[in-house]
Tab-separated table of C-alpha atoms in Angstrom:
chain	number	residue	atom	x	y	z
J	1	UNK	CA	-43.669	10.196	6.181
J	2	UNK	CA	-40.546	9.761	4.066
J	3	UNK	CA	-40.239	9.618	0.278
J	4	UNK	CA	-37.336	8.930	-2.086
J	5	UNK	CA	-37.407	11.261	-5.065
J	6	UNK	CA	-33.620	11.661	-5.222
J	7	UNK	CA	-30.620	10.200	-3.375
J	8	UNK	CA	-30.167	13.295	-1.211
J	9	UNK	CA	-33.571	12.720	0.354
J	10	UNK	CA	-31.421	10.414	2.496
J	11	UNK	CA	-28.573	11.464	4.771
J	12	UNK	CA	-25.248	9.640	4.299
J	13	UNK	CA	-26.007	7.542	7.393
J	14	UNK	CA	-29.455	6.666	6.068
J	15	UNK	CA	-27.961	5.796	2.697
J	16	UNK	CA	-25.596	3.425	4.490
J	17	UNK	CA	-28.514	1.899	6.372
J	18	UNK	CA	-30.398	1.271	3.113
J	19	UNK	CA	-27.368	-0.495	1.654
J	20	UNK	CA	-27.037	-2.564	4.818
J	21	UNK	CA	-30.638	-3.725	4.460
J	22	UNK	CA	-29.986	-4.490	0.782
J	23	UNK	CA	-27.314	-6.967	1.870
J	24	UNK	CA	-29.655	-8.902	4.153
J	25	UNK	CA	-30.803	-12.334	3.012
J	26	UNK	CA	-33.619	-12.248	5.609
J	27	UNK	CA	-35.302	-8.896	4.925
J	28	UNK	CA	-38.086	-7.754	7.272
J	29	UNK	CA	-41.580	-8.497	5.964
J	30	UNK	CA	-42.601	-4.838	6.023
J	31	UNK	CA	-45.132	-5.403	3.224
J	32	UNK	CA	-46.698	-8.562	4.619
J	33	UNK	CA	-50.300	-8.594	3.426
J	34	UNK	CA	-49.908	-5.204	1.744
J	35	UNK	CA	-49.636	-3.950	-1.822
J	36	UNK	CA	-47.402	-1.513	-3.659
J	37	UNK	CA	-48.527	0.255	-6.817
J	38	UNK	CA	-45.868	0.543	-9.554
J	39	UNK	CA	-46.939	3.208	-12.032
J	40	UNK	CA	-45.154	3.321	-15.396
J	41	UNK	CA	-45.508	6.298	-17.734
J	42	UNK	CA	-42.250	5.063	-19.291
J	43	UNK	CA	-41.744	1.319	-19.817
J	44	UNK	CA	-38.781	-0.562	-18.366
J	45	UNK	CA	-37.416	-4.087	-18.116
J	46	UNK	CA	-35.066	-3.823	-15.111
J	47	UNK	CA	-37.199	-1.419	-13.082
J	48	UNK	CA	-40.376	-3.460	-13.355
J	49	UNK	CA	-38.785	-6.820	-12.630
J	50	UNK	CA	-36.517	-5.580	-9.834
J	51	UNK	CA	-39.320	-3.696	-8.101
J	52	UNK	CA	-41.872	-6.494	-8.409
J	53	UNK	CA	-39.404	-8.997	-6.975
J	54	UNK	CA	-38.333	-6.625	-4.193
J	55	UNK	CA	-41.946	-6.082	-3.111
J	56	UNK	CA	-42.594	-9.836	-3.144
J	57	UNK	CA	-39.443	-10.524	-1.103
J	58	UNK	CA	-40.775	-8.152	1.557
J	59	UNK	CA	-44.035	-10.098	1.724
J	60	UNK	CA	-46.089	-7.729	-0.399
J	61	UNK	CA	-48.048	-7.810	-3.631
J	62	UNK	CA	-46.817	-5.577	-6.480
J	63	UNK	CA	-49.481	-4.172	-8.808
J	64	UNK	CA	-48.053	-2.734	-12.024
J	65	UNK	CA	-50.067	0.055	-13.656
J	66	UNK	CA	-49.539	1.638	-17.089
J	67	UNK	CA	-49.743	5.384	-17.416
J	68	UNK	CA	-52.611	5.179	-19.890
J	69	UNK	CA	-54.661	3.179	-17.366
J	70	UNK	CA	-54.864	6.134	-14.980
J	71	UNK	CA	-54.351	9.068	-17.372
J	72	UNK	CA	-52.363	11.450	-15.192
J	73	UNK	CA	-53.843	14.955	-15.568
J	74	UNK	CA	-56.110	13.593	-18.291
J	75	UNK	CA	-58.698	11.296	-16.816
J	76	UNK	CA	-57.741	12.400	-13.301
J	77	UNK	CA	-55.307	14.779	-11.683
J	78	UNK	CA	-52.005	13.465	-10.382
J	79	UNK	CA	-53.232	14.174	-6.859
J	80	UNK	CA	-56.464	12.207	-7.291
J	81	UNK	CA	-54.655	9.226	-8.820
J	82	UNK	CA	-52.224	9.248	-5.903
J	83	UNK	CA	-54.980	9.350	-3.300
J	84	UNK	CA	-56.874	6.576	-5.081
J	85	UNK	CA	-53.861	4.253	-5.216
J	86	UNK	CA	-53.141	5.022	-1.557
J	87	UNK	CA	-56.541	3.552	-0.678
J	88	UNK	CA	-55.200	0.124	-1.673
J	89	UNK	CA	-51.420	0.292	-1.316
J	90	UNK	CA	-48.823	0.943	1.379
J	91	UNK	CA	-46.503	2.733	-1.064
J	92	UNK	CA	-46.364	3.971	-4.647
J	93	UNK	CA	-43.492	3.801	-7.109
J	94	UNK	CA	-43.689	5.915	-10.251
J	95	UNK	CA	-41.571	6.037	-13.421
J	96	UNK	CA	-42.437	9.329	-15.083
J	97	UNK	CA	-41.338	11.814	-17.720
J	98	UNK	CA	-41.657	14.939	-15.554
J	99	UNK	CA	-40.101	15.040	-12.079
J	100	UNK	CA	-42.757	17.545	-10.985
J	101	UNK	CA	-45.318	14.712	-11.114
J	102	UNK	CA	-43.442	12.926	-8.318
J	103	UNK	CA	-43.285	16.098	-6.257
J	104	UNK	CA	-47.041	16.506	-6.581
J	105	UNK	CA	-47.589	12.887	-5.594
J	106	UNK	CA	-45.410	13.288	-2.505
J	107	UNK	CA	-47.189	16.535	-1.566
J	108	UNK	CA	-50.474	14.657	-1.076
J	109	UNK	CA	-48.980	13.042	2.019
J	110	UNK	CA	-50.883	9.843	1.292
J	111	UNK	CA	-48.206	7.108	1.308
J	112	UNK	CA	-44.434	6.948	0.659
J	113	UNK	CA	-43.529	7.765	-2.956
J	114	UNK	CA	-40.521	6.179	-4.686
J	115	UNK	CA	-39.009	7.663	-7.832
J	116	UNK	CA	-38.481	4.786	-10.260
J	117	UNK	CA	-37.047	7.299	-12.792
J	118	UNK	CA	-37.783	10.861	-13.854
J	119	UNK	CA	-36.173	13.367	-16.182
J	120	UNK	CA	-34.158	14.712	-13.235
J	121	UNK	CA	-33.186	11.670	-11.182
J	122	UNK	CA	-32.789	7.901	-11.082
J	123	UNK	CA	-32.175	7.158	-7.388
J	124	UNK	CA	-32.898	3.420	-7.582
J	125	UNK	CA	-30.121	3.133	-10.154
J	126	UNK	CA	-27.818	5.186	-7.951
J	127	UNK	CA	-28.465	2.824	-5.031
J	128	UNK	CA	-27.703	-0.198	-7.206
J	129	UNK	CA	-24.530	1.481	-8.454
J	130	UNK	CA	-23.032	2.063	-5.014
J	131	UNK	CA	-24.156	-1.397	-3.898
J	132	UNK	CA	-22.265	-2.859	-6.861
J	133	UNK	CA	-19.163	-0.749	-6.246
J	134	UNK	CA	-19.201	-1.467	-2.521
J	135	UNK	CA	-19.577	-5.201	-3.024
J	136	UNK	CA	-16.708	-5.291	-5.506
J	137	UNK	CA	-14.178	-3.078	-3.722
J	138	UNK	CA	-15.367	-3.594	-0.149
J	139	UNK	CA	-15.844	0.169	0.259
J	140	UNK	CA	-17.070	3.359	-1.396
J	141	UNK	CA	-14.838	5.743	0.570
J	142	UNK	CA	-11.999	6.882	-1.672
J	143	UNK	CA	-13.150	4.974	-4.769
J	144	UNK	CA	-12.778	7.079	-7.931
J	145	UNK	CA	-15.623	6.925	-10.448
J	146	UNK	CA	-15.572	8.425	-13.951
J	147	UNK	CA	-18.842	8.991	-15.779
J	148	UNK	CA	-18.443	9.489	-19.540
J	149	UNK	CA	-21.365	10.876	-21.538
J	150	UNK	CA	-24.533	12.897	-21.108
J	151	UNK	CA	-24.685	14.435	-17.612
J	152	UNK	CA	-28.266	13.273	-17.220
J	153	UNK	CA	-30.513	11.939	-14.453
J	154	UNK	CA	-28.370	8.816	-14.075
J	155	UNK	CA	-25.199	10.885	-13.778
J	156	UNK	CA	-26.662	13.122	-11.073
J	157	UNK	CA	-27.956	10.262	-8.937
J	158	UNK	CA	-24.641	8.425	-9.390
J	159	UNK	CA	-22.670	11.499	-8.325
J	160	UNK	CA	-24.841	11.965	-5.245
J	161	UNK	CA	-24.731	8.325	-4.148
J	162	UNK	CA	-20.962	7.959	-4.649
J	163	UNK	CA	-20.057	11.389	-3.291
J	164	UNK	CA	-22.246	11.192	-0.204
J	165	UNK	CA	-20.454	7.973	0.784
J	166	UNK	CA	-16.996	9.456	0.379
J	167	UNK	CA	-16.162	8.459	-3.181
J	168	UNK	CA	-14.729	10.764	-5.826
J	169	UNK	CA	-16.570	11.547	-9.065
J	170	UNK	CA	-15.348	12.825	-12.434
J	171	UNK	CA	-17.754	13.633	-15.255
J	172	UNK	CA	-16.741	14.013	-18.912
J	173	UNK	CA	-19.407	15.421	-21.235
J	174	UNK	CA	-19.437	17.209	-24.597
J	175	UNK	CA	-20.062	20.939	-24.646
J	176	UNK	CA	-23.747	21.575	-24.063
J	177	UNK	CA	-24.354	18.224	-22.369
J	178	UNK	CA	-22.687	18.788	-19.005
J	179	UNK	CA	-24.069	19.356	-15.532
J	180	UNK	CA	-26.454	22.294	-15.242
J	181	UNK	CA	-25.658	24.982	-12.647
J	182	UNK	CA	-28.692	23.949	-10.587
J	183	UNK	CA	-27.472	20.336	-10.578
J	184	UNK	CA	-24.033	21.409	-9.360
J	185	UNK	CA	-25.634	23.553	-6.667
J	186	UNK	CA	-27.654	20.592	-5.431
J	187	UNK	CA	-24.598	18.345	-5.446
J	188	UNK	CA	-22.655	20.973	-3.507
J	189	UNK	CA	-25.385	21.181	-0.858
J	190	UNK	CA	-24.903	17.438	-0.365
J	191	UNK	CA	-21.150	17.949	-0.058
J	192	UNK	CA	-20.418	16.545	-3.530
J	193	UNK	CA	-18.152	18.441	-5.936
J	194	UNK	CA	-17.420	16.404	-9.057
J	195	UNK	CA	-14.458	17.090	-11.292
J	196	UNK	CA	-15.797	18.234	-14.675
J	197	UNK	CA	-14.107	17.936	-18.054
J	198	UNK	CA	-14.864	17.717	-21.757
J	199	UNK	CA	-12.128	15.109	-22.279
J	200	UNK	CA	-12.983	11.445	-21.563
J	201	UNK	CA	-9.279	10.581	-21.293
J	202	UNK	CA	-8.810	13.118	-18.505
J	203	UNK	CA	-11.806	11.757	-16.580
J	204	UNK	CA	-10.825	8.103	-16.880
J	205	UNK	CA	-7.114	8.423	-16.046
J	206	UNK	CA	-6.378	6.145	-13.067
J	207	UNK	CA	-9.989	5.690	-11.879
J	208	UNK	CA	-11.479	2.573	-10.302
J	209	UNK	CA	-14.848	2.672	-12.091
J	210	UNK	CA	-15.767	3.757	-15.616
J	211	UNK	CA	-19.495	4.367	-16.157
J	212	UNK	CA	-21.543	5.404	-19.167
J	213	UNK	CA	-25.138	5.627	-20.368
J	214	UNK	CA	-26.853	5.824	-23.756
J	215	UNK	CA	-26.377	9.055	-25.670
J	216	UNK	CA	-30.072	9.322	-26.529
J	217	UNK	CA	-32.567	8.490	-23.779
J	218	UNK	CA	-36.226	7.582	-24.127
J	219	UNK	CA	-38.156	10.639	-25.284
J	220	UNK	CA	-35.127	12.178	-27.033
J	221	UNK	CA	-35.356	10.143	-30.237
J	222	UNK	CA	-35.670	13.224	-32.448
J	223	UNK	CA	-32.266	14.372	-31.144
J	224	UNK	CA	-30.485	11.112	-31.987
J	225	UNK	CA	-28.572	12.308	-35.057
J	226	UNK	CA	-27.407	15.517	-33.389
J	227	UNK	CA	-26.371	13.628	-30.271
J	228	UNK	CA	-24.349	11.046	-32.211
J	229	UNK	CA	-22.421	13.923	-33.763
J	230	UNK	CA	-21.937	15.750	-30.463
J	231	UNK	CA	-20.796	12.620	-28.621
J	232	UNK	CA	-18.239	11.507	-31.218
J	233	UNK	CA	-15.110	10.518	-29.291
J	234	UNK	CA	-17.020	9.673	-26.100
J	235	UNK	CA	-17.349	5.934	-26.744
J	236	UNK	CA	-15.913	3.778	-23.967
J	237	UNK	CA	-13.476	1.524	-25.798
J	238	UNK	CA	-10.734	-0.829	-24.686
J	239	UNK	CA	-8.242	1.965	-25.374
J	240	UNK	CA	-10.111	4.297	-23.022
J	241	UNK	CA	-10.427	1.582	-20.360
J	242	UNK	CA	-6.654	1.055	-20.579
J	243	UNK	CA	-6.211	4.523	-19.071
J	244	UNK	CA	-8.120	3.524	-15.929
J	245	UNK	CA	-6.575	1.704	-12.985
J	246	UNK	CA	-5.558	-1.897	-13.582
J	247	UNK	CA	-8.361	-3.179	-11.364
J	248	UNK	CA	-10.981	-0.820	-12.834
J	249	UNK	CA	-14.489	-2.076	-13.571
J	250	UNK	CA	-17.037	-0.966	-16.151
J	251	UNK	CA	-20.663	-0.124	-15.328
J	252	UNK	CA	-23.686	0.793	-17.460
J	253	UNK	CA	-27.280	1.294	-16.313
J	254	UNK	CA	-28.604	-0.436	-19.471
J	255	UNK	CA	-29.978	-0.810	-22.060
J	256	UNK	CA	-26.708	-0.419	-23.972
J	257	UNK	CA	-26.061	0.407	-27.619
J	258	UNK	CA	-22.993	-1.589	-28.606
J	259	UNK	CA	-20.731	0.390	-30.903
J	260	UNK	CA	-22.192	3.708	-29.804
J	261	UNK	CA	-21.540	4.775	-26.198
J	262	UNK	CA	-19.600	1.569	-25.470
J	263	UNK	CA	-17.832	-1.027	-27.570
J	264	UNK	CA	-19.014	-4.627	-27.557
J	265	UNK	CA	-15.539	-5.667	-26.356
J	266	UNK	CA	-15.781	-3.556	-23.198
J	267	UNK	CA	-19.380	-4.523	-22.523
J	268	UNK	CA	-18.566	-8.235	-22.704
J	269	UNK	CA	-15.152	-8.050	-21.011
J	270	UNK	CA	-14.284	-9.499	-17.577
J	271	UNK	CA	-14.127	-5.898	-16.318
J	272	UNK	CA	-17.815	-5.399	-17.073
J	273	UNK	CA	-20.096	-5.917	-14.061
J	274	UNK	CA	-23.268	-4.820	-15.828
J	275	UNK	CA	-25.246	-7.976	-15.023
J	276	UNK	CA	-24.314	-7.884	-11.334
J	277	UNK	CA	-25.276	-4.222	-11.461
J	278	UNK	CA	-28.646	-5.127	-12.995
J	279	UNK	CA	-29.229	-7.823	-10.351
J	280	UNK	CA	-28.389	-5.307	-7.636
J	281	UNK	CA	-31.334	-3.176	-8.757
J	282	UNK	CA	-33.515	-5.756	-6.983
J	283	UNK	CA	-31.424	-5.894	-3.806
J	284	UNK	CA	-31.137	-2.110	-3.623
J	285	UNK	CA	-34.884	-1.650	-4.095
J	286	UNK	CA	-35.570	-4.212	-1.377
J	287	UNK	CA	-33.229	-2.406	1.016
J	288	UNK	CA	-34.817	0.957	0.272
J	289	UNK	CA	-38.373	-0.273	0.759
J	290	UNK	CA	-37.464	-2.080	3.961
J	291	UNK	CA	-35.946	1.123	5.340
J	292	UNK	CA	-38.647	3.453	4.034
J	293	UNK	CA	-41.571	1.451	5.398
J	294	UNK	CA	-39.993	1.045	8.818
J	295	UNK	CA	-39.891	4.846	9.324
């Protein structure tokens, strides 16, 4: 049984196969007559809608569940919740605060588990990112991607997905907000070695893709003031975009804070592919589920 907790749960060839299935307009009905539980400890607009539509497009029935409805490790253990949902569903997706919850779910061996976001990884976003880049440039191999901001779960999954397919990754973060040694070790095991810097201008120079995320993620609200101070100078503006290649595009996993991590001008510019990127969350999820449930 296969799970997707992070991008490197796939080999590069498998990652390519998932993207190939994402491109299909006639996806296999691998969920025909079956259900998939979508468990949300953390709310989301794009994740819920993209996953529900992806399940439906594969012939299945999505059942969305709030965290307080099952009470992980409160009303019931994570393991018991997982086994219960597996009685009714062919797969489980979970959007959680703690990545260890996903690991415990997968360890039950009940049904395939899909990480819809955790504090360590956002593989569904990473799949959508490389699908967007590949559709725009016709390739991932050799494409240069600069990520500007907090080297968080989104950054790690982006680096893995781009790097495993032969792209090049640069990451610019303030001191104290860069990649952790354990993250770099994991990237290296997947053959990915990003270029690291504390200067956004150095990261963006000549690249094909400029990517950013919010400075303060859900659950970090009490750090907002300190983060705004630390990230001063890391806003993606038109001046910063001018340093990228002429054909460079802008990506953001959303939601975005205009005037904070990105200017409104960049977000709304012709270079911005954020809505195609958001749409591709659905296609990428469909490709992943089609591949995962055919194993």
